[in-house]
Coordinates of C-alpha atoms and ligand atoms in Angstrom, one line a residue:
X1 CA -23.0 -30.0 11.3
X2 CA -24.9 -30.4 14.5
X3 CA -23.7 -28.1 17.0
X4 CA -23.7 -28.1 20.9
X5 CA -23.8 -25.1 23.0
X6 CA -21.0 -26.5 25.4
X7 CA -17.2 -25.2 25.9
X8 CA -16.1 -28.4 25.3
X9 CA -17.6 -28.4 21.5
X10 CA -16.5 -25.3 21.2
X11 CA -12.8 -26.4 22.2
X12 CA -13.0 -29.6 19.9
X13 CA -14.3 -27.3 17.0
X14 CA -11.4 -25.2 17.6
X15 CA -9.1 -28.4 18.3
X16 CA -10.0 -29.5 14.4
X17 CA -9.6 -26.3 12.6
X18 CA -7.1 -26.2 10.0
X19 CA -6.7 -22.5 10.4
X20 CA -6.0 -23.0 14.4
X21 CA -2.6 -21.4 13.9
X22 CA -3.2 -17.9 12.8
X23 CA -4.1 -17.0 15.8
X24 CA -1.1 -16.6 17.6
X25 CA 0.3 -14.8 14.6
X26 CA -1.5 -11.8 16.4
X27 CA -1.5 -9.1 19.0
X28 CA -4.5 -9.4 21.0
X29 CA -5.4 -6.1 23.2
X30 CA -5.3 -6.6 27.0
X31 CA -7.3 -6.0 30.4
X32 CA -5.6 -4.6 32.9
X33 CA -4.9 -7.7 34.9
X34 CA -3.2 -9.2 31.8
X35 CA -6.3 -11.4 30.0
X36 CA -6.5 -11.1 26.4
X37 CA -10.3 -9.6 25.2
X38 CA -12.6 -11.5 23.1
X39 CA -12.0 -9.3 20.2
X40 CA -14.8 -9.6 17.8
X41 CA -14.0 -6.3 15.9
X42 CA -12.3 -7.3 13.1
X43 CA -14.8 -5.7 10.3
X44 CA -14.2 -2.2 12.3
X45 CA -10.0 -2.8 12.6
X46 CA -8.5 -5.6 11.7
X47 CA -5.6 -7.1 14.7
X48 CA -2.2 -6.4 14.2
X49 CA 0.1 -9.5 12.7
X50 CA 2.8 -10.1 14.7
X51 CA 4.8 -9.5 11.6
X52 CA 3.9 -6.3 10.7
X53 CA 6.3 -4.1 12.9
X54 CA 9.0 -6.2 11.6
X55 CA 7.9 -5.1 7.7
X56 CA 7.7 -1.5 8.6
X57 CA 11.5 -1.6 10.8
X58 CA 12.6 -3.1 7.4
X59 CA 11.6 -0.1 5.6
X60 CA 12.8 2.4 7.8
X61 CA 16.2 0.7 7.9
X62 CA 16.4 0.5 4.1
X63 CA 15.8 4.7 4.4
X64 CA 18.0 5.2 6.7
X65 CA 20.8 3.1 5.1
X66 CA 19.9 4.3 1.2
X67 CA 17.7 7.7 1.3
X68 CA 16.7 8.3 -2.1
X69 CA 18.5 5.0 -3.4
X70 CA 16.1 3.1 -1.6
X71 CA 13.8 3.6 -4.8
X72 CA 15.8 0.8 -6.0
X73 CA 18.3 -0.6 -3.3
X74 CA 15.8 -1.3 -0.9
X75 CA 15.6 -5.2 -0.2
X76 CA 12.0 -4.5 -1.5
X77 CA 12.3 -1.5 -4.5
X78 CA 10.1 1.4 -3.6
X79 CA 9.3 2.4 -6.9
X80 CA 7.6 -1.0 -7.9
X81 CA 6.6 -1.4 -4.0
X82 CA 2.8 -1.4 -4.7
X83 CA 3.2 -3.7 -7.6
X84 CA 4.4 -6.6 -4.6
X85 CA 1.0 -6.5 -3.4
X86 CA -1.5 -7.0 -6.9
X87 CA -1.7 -10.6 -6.8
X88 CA -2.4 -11.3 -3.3
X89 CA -4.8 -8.8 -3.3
X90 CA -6.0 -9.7 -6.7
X91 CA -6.5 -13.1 -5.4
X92 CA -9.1 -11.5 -2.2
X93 CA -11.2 -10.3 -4.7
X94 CA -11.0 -12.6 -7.3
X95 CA -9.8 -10.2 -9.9
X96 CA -6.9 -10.2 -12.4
X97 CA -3.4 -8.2 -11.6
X98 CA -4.1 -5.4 -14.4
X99 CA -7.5 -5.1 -12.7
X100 CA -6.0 -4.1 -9.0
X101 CA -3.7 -1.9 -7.1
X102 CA -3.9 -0.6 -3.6
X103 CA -3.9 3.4 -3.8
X104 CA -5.4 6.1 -1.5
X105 CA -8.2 5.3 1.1
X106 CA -11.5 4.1 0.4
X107 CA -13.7 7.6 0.0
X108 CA -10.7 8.8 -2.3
X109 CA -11.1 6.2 -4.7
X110 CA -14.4 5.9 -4.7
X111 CA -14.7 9.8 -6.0
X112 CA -11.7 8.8 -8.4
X113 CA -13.9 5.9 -9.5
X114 CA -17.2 8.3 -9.7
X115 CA -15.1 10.9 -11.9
X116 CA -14.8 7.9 -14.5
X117 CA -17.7 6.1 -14.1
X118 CA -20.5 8.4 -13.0
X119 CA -20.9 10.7 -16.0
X120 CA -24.8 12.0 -15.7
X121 CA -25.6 12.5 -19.4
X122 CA -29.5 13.6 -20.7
X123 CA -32.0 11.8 -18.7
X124 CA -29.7 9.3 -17.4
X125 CA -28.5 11.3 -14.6
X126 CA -29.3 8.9 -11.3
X127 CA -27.5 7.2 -8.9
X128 CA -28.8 4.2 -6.9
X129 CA -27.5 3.4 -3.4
X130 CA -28.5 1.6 -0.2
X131 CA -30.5 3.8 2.0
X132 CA -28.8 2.6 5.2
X133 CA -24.6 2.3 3.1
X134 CA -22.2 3.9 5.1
X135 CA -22.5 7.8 5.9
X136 CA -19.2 8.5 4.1
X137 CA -20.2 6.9 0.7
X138 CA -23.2 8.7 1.1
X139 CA -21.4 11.6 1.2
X140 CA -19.8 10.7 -1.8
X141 CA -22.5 10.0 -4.2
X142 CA -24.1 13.0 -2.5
X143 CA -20.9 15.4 -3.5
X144 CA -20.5 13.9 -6.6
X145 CA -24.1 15.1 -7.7
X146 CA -24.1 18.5 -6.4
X147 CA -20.7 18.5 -8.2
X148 CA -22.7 17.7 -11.3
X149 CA -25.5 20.4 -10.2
X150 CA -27.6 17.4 -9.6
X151 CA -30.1 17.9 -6.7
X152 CA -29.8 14.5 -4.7
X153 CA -33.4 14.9 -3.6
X154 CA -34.2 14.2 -7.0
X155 CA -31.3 12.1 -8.5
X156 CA -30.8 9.9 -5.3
X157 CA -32.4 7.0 -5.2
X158 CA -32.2 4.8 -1.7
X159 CA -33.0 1.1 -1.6
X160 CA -34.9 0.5 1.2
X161 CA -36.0 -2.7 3.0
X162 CA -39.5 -3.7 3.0
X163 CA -41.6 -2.0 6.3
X164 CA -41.0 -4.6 9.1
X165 CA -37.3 -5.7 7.5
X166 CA -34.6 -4.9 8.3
X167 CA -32.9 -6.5 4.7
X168 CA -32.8 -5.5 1.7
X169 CA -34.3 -8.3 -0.6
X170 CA -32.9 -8.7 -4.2
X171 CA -35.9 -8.7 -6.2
X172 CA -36.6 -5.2 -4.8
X173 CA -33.1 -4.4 -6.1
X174 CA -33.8 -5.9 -9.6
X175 CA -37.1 -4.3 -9.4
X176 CA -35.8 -0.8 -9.1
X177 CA -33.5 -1.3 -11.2
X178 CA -36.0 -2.5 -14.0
X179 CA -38.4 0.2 -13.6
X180 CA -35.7 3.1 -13.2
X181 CA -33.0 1.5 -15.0
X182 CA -33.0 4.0 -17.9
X183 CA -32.3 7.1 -15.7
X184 CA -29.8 5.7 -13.7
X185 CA -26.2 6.4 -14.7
X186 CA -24.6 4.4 -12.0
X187 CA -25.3 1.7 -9.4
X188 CA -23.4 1.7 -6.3
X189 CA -24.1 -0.7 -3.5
X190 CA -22.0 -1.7 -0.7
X191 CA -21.4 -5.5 -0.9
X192 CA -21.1 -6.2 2.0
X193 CA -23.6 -4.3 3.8
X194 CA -21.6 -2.7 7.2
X195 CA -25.1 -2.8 9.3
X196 CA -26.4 -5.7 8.8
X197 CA -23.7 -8.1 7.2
X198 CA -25.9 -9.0 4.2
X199 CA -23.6 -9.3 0.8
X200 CA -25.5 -9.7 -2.7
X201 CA -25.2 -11.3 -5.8
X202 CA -22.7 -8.8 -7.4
X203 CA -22.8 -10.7 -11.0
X204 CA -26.7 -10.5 -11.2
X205 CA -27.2 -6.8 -10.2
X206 CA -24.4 -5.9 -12.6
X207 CA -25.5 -7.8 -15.6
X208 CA -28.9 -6.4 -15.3
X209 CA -27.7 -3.0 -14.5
X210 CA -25.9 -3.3 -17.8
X211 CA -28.5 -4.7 -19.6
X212 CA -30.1 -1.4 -19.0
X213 CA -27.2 0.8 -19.9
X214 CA -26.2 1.9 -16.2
X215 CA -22.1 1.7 -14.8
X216 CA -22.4 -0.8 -11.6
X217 CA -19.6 0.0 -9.0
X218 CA -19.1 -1.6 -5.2
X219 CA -18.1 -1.0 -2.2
X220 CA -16.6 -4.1 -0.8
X221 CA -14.8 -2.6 2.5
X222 CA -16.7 -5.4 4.3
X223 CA -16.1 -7.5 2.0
X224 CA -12.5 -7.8 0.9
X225 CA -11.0 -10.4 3.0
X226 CA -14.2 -11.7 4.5
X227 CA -16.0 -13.2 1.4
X228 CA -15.2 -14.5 -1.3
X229 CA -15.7 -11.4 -3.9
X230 CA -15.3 -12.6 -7.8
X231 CA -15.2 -9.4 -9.1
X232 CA -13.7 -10.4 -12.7
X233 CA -16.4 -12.9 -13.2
X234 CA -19.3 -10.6 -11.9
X235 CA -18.5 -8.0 -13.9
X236 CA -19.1 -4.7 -12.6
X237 CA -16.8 -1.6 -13.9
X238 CA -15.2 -0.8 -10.6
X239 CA -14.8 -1.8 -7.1
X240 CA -13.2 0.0 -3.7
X241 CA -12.0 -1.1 -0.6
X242 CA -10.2 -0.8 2.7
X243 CA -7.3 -2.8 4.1
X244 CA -7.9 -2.2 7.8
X245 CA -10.9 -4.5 8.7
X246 CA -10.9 -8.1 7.7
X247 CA -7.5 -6.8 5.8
X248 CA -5.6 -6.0 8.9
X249 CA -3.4 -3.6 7.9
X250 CA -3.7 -1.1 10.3
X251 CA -5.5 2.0 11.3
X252 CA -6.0 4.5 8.4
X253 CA -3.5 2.0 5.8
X254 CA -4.6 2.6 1.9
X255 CA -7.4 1.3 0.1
X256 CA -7.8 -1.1 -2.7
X257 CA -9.3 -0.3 -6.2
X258 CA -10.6 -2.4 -8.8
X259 CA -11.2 -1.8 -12.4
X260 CA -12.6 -3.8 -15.1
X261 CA -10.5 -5.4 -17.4
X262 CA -12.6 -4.4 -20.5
X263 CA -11.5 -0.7 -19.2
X264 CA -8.1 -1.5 -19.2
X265 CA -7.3 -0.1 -22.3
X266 CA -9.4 2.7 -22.8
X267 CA -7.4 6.4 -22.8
X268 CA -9.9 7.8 -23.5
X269 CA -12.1 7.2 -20.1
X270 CA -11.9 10.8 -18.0
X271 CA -10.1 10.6 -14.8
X272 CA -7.8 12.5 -12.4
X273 CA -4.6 12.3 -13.5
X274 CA -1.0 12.3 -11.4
X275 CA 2.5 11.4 -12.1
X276 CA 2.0 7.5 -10.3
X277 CA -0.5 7.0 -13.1
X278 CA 1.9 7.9 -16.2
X279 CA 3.8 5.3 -18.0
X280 CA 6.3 3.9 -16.4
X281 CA 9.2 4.2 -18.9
X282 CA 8.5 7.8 -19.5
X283 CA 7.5 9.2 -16.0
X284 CA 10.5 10.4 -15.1
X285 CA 10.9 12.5 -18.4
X286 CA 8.9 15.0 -16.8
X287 CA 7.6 16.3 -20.5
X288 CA 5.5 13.7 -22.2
X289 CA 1.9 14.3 -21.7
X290 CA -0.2 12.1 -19.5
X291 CA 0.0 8.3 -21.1
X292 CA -1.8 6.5 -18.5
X293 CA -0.7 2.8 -17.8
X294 CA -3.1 0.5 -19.0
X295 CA -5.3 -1.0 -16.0
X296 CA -6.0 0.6 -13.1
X297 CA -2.6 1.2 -12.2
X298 CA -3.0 4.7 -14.4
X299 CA -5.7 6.3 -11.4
X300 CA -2.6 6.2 -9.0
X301 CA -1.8 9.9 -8.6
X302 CA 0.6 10.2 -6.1
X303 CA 3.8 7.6 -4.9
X304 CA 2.5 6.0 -2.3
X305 CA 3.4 5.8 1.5
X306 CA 5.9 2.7 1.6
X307 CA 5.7 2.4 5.7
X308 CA 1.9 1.6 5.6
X309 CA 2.3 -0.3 2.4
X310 CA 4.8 -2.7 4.4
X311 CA 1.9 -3.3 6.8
X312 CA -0.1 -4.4 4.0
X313 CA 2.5 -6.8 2.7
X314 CA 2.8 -8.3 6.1
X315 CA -0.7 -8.8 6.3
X316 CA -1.1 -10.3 2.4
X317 CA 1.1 -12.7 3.3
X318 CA -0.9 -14.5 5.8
X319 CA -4.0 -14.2 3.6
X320 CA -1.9 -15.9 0.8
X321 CA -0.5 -19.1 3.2
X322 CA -4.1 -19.4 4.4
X323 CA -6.3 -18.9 1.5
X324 CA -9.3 -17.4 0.9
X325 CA -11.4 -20.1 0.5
X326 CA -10.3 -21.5 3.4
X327 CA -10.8 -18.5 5.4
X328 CA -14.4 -18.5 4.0
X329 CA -15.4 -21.7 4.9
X330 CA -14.2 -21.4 8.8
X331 CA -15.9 -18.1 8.8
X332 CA -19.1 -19.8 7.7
X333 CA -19.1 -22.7 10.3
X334 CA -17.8 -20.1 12.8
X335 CA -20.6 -17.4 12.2
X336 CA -23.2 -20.7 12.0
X337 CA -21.6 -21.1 15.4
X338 CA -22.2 -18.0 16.9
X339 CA -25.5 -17.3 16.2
X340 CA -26.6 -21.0 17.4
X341 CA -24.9 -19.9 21.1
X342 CA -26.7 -16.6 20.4
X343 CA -30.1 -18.0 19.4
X344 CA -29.5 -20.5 22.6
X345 CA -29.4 -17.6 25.2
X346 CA -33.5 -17.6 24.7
X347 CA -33.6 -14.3 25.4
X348 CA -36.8 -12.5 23.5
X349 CA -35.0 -9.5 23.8
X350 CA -32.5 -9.9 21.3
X351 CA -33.6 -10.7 17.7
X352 CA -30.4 -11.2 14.7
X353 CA -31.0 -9.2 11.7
X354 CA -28.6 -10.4 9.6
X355 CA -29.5 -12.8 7.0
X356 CA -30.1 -16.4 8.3
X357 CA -28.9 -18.1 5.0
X358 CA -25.3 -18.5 5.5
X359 CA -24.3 -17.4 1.9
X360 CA -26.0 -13.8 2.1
X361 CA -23.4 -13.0 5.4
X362 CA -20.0 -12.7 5.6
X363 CA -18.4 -13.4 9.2
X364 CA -20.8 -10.3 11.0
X365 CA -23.8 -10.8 13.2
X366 CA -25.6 -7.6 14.2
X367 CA -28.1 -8.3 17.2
X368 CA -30.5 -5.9 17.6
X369 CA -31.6 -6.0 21.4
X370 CA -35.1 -4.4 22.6
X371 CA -35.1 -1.8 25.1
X372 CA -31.3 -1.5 25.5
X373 CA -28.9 1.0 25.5
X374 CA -25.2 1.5 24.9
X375 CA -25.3 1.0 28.6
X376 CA -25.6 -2.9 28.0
X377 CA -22.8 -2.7 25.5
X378 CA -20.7 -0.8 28.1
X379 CA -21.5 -3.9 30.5
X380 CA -20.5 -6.2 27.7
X381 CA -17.3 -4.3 27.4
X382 CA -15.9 -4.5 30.9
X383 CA -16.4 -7.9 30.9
X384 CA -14.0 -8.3 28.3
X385 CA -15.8 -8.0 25.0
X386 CA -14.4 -6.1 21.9
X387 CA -17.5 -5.4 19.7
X388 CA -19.3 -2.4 18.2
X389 CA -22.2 -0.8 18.9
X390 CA -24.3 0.7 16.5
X391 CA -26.8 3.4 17.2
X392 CA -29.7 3.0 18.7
X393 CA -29.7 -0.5 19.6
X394 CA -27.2 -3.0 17.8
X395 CA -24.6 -5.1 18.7
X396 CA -22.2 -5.6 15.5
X397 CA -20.2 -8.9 16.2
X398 CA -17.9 -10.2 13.7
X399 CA -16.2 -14.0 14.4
X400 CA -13.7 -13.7 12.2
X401 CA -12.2 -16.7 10.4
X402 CA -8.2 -15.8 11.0
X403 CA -7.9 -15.3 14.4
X404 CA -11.5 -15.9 16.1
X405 CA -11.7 -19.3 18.0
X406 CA -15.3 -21.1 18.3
X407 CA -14.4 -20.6 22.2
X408 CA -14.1 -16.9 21.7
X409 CA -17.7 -17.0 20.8
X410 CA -19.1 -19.4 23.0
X411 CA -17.2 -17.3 25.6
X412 CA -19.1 -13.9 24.2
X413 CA -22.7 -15.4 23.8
X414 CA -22.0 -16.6 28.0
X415 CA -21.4 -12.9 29.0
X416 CA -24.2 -10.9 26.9
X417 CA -26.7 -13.9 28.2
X418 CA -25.1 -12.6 31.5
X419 CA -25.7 -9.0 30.9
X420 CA -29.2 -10.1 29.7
X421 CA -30.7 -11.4 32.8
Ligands
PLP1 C1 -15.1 1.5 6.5 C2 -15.9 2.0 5.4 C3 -15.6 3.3 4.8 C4 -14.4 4.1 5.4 O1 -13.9 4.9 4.4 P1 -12.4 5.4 4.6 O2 -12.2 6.3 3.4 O3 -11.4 4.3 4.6 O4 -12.3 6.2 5.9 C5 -16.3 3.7 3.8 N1 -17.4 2.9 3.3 C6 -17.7 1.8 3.8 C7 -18.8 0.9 3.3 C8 -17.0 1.3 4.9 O5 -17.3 0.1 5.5

């Protein structure tokens, strides 16, 4: 596709999108005198859907009207509630039903996850993670060694990019993986990366760490509703994820969690235990010892907040009319757009660090820009820019493919070239 760097392509790309409609099924934030921002935030939170208050009203009606009952008079059952949302989310992450449930936030289930699947054992005792993954999974794998009294100066090891780069290149990741494999007891990378937007081939990273008798796990909070994840076909044992970025479900909503199939079955894999996890038939027996549903279902521990649940139902339900695929395909073309009216500004200040090859990068651009600071971003703000800036001198954009119009980022790559000059 041959682009233009003219409003009017941009309104004719946006005049033959088949996805043109989703946008007014959201809220857009305001300025003062009443505009709508260009909201390019969606990997940090995801808009509101128009539909969502109207999900959550339900619920609280159905509690006021039933209390208690509502377990099972509610137009939608609270007991079963998070069962209503496995195959639409299954379906974002290409994954099978037994293989998914929404649970807890992210950094909850990924300890939950690490309690199974990191068990340091011998010499196998390492864990391998990006060296610039976000701070709170760092925490996490940090923690989780200590908790072992594993000294993450020794036991950590942190993929770097090459001197000069500013991504991480998959050979170097095979490489590592190769030479350390046998002391690593699990692999955890982010897919996709929140810095610089680069995602990586999930299926051959997990089949190697495999090969070499490592667990793989991911951390797909920028990738769950962005890419297109295949997370039953690549293989590795578990997965998180959030539901308020490219998921939309609102500030703080629960977490998605993915387990293999081939663990399905197991009783015998260690984990955290709670009531939610328990068979279903006997949880309410209150005596049985733990019999833990087979699939991930069984790391549930608690039952779960219906309200923000709703919001995530609201939200599925738009991924599930649109498709993922589809979604995937705008967001390419869209982000292709972008950086070609970023590129065009001709500024030598500003350099893109995320990949150029349009199936390493979800729908996030991160433009580095010399010699600025979060003054420039302020700039870009007041004239009516939702973005995120990123410490010490990157612009996180993120056209994405359900609401974002190719005029929203023609309109964006106008005012930074503006705030460039
Ligand atoms: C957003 C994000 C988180 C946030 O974790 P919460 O537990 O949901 O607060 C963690 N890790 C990554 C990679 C993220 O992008």
């Amino acid at each position: 596709m041959e682009f233009q760097n003219t409003l009017e392509f941009a309104r004719k790309m946006d005049g033959q999108d088949p996805l043109r409609k989703f946008r007014s099924k959201f809220y857009f934030p305001k300025r003062e005198s009443g505009e709508p921002y260009i909201y390019l935030c969606g990997n940090s939170l995801g808009l509101q859907p128009i539909t969502t208050e109207a999900a959550i009203l339900q619920e609280l009606e159905d509690w006021k009207k039933y209390g208690v009952e509502g377990h099972f008079h509610a137009k939608h059952p609270w007991m079963p509630y998070h069962e209503f949302l496995t195959q639409a989310m299954a379906n974002i992450v290409g994954a099978k039903p037994i293989e998914v449930v929404v649970m807890n936030t992210l950094s909850v289930n990924l300890h939950l996850m690490m309690v199974s699947f990191f068990r340091p054992k011998g010499t196998r005792t390492k864990i391998l993670i990006e060296f610039d993954a976000f701070p709170s999974d760092k925490y996490a794998v940090e923690s989780q060694l200590k908790f072992h009294g594993l000294d993450p100066n020794e036991h950590l090891i942190q993929l770097k990019a090459r001197e000069g780069e500013s991504l991480i290149r998959e050979e170097d990741i095979e490489q590592v993986i190769k030479e350390e494999g046998e002391s690593i007891a699990l692999i955890m990378l982010g897919n996709t990366n929140y810095y610089t937007g680069q995602f990586f081939d999930m299926q051959r990273i997990t089949e190697l760490g495999h090969s070499m008798g490592c667990t793989v796990g991911f951390d797909c909070a920028h990738g769950a509703g962005n890419v297109e994840l295949n997370l039953h076909d690549a293989g590795p044992d578990f997965a998180v994820w959030c539901s308020y970025k490219y998921l939309n479900s609102g500030p703080g909503s629960l977490g998605g969690c993915f387990v293999h199939e081939r663990h399905a079955h197991n009783k015998d894999l260690n984990r955290f235990a709670g009531w939610w996890g328990h068979n279903k038939d006997t949880r309410f027996k209150m005596r049985d010892g733990f019999d833990p549903i087979p699939g991930v279902e069984s790391w549930q521990l608690s039952n779960p907040p219906i309200l923000s649940m709703a919001a995530i139902k609201a939200s599925l339900e738009l991924f599930e009319e649109a498709g993922i695929s589809n979604l995937r395909k705008k967001a390419r073309s869209l982000t292709s757009f972008c950086e070609f009216v970023v590129e065009g500004i001709c500024n030598d200040r500003i350099q893109i660090i995320s990949p150029k090859d349009p199936d390493k990068r979800g729908s996030q651009l991160s433009i580095q820009v010399k010699d600025a600071d979060k003054a420039l971003f302020d700039k870009i703000s007041e004239a009516g820019v939702i973005a995120d800036w990123r410490e010490p001198d990157v612009i996180r954009i993120a056209p994405t493919a359900m609401y974002n119009s190719y005029e929203d980022v023609f309109h964006f790559s106008q005012l930074l070239k503006k705030q460039l000059i």
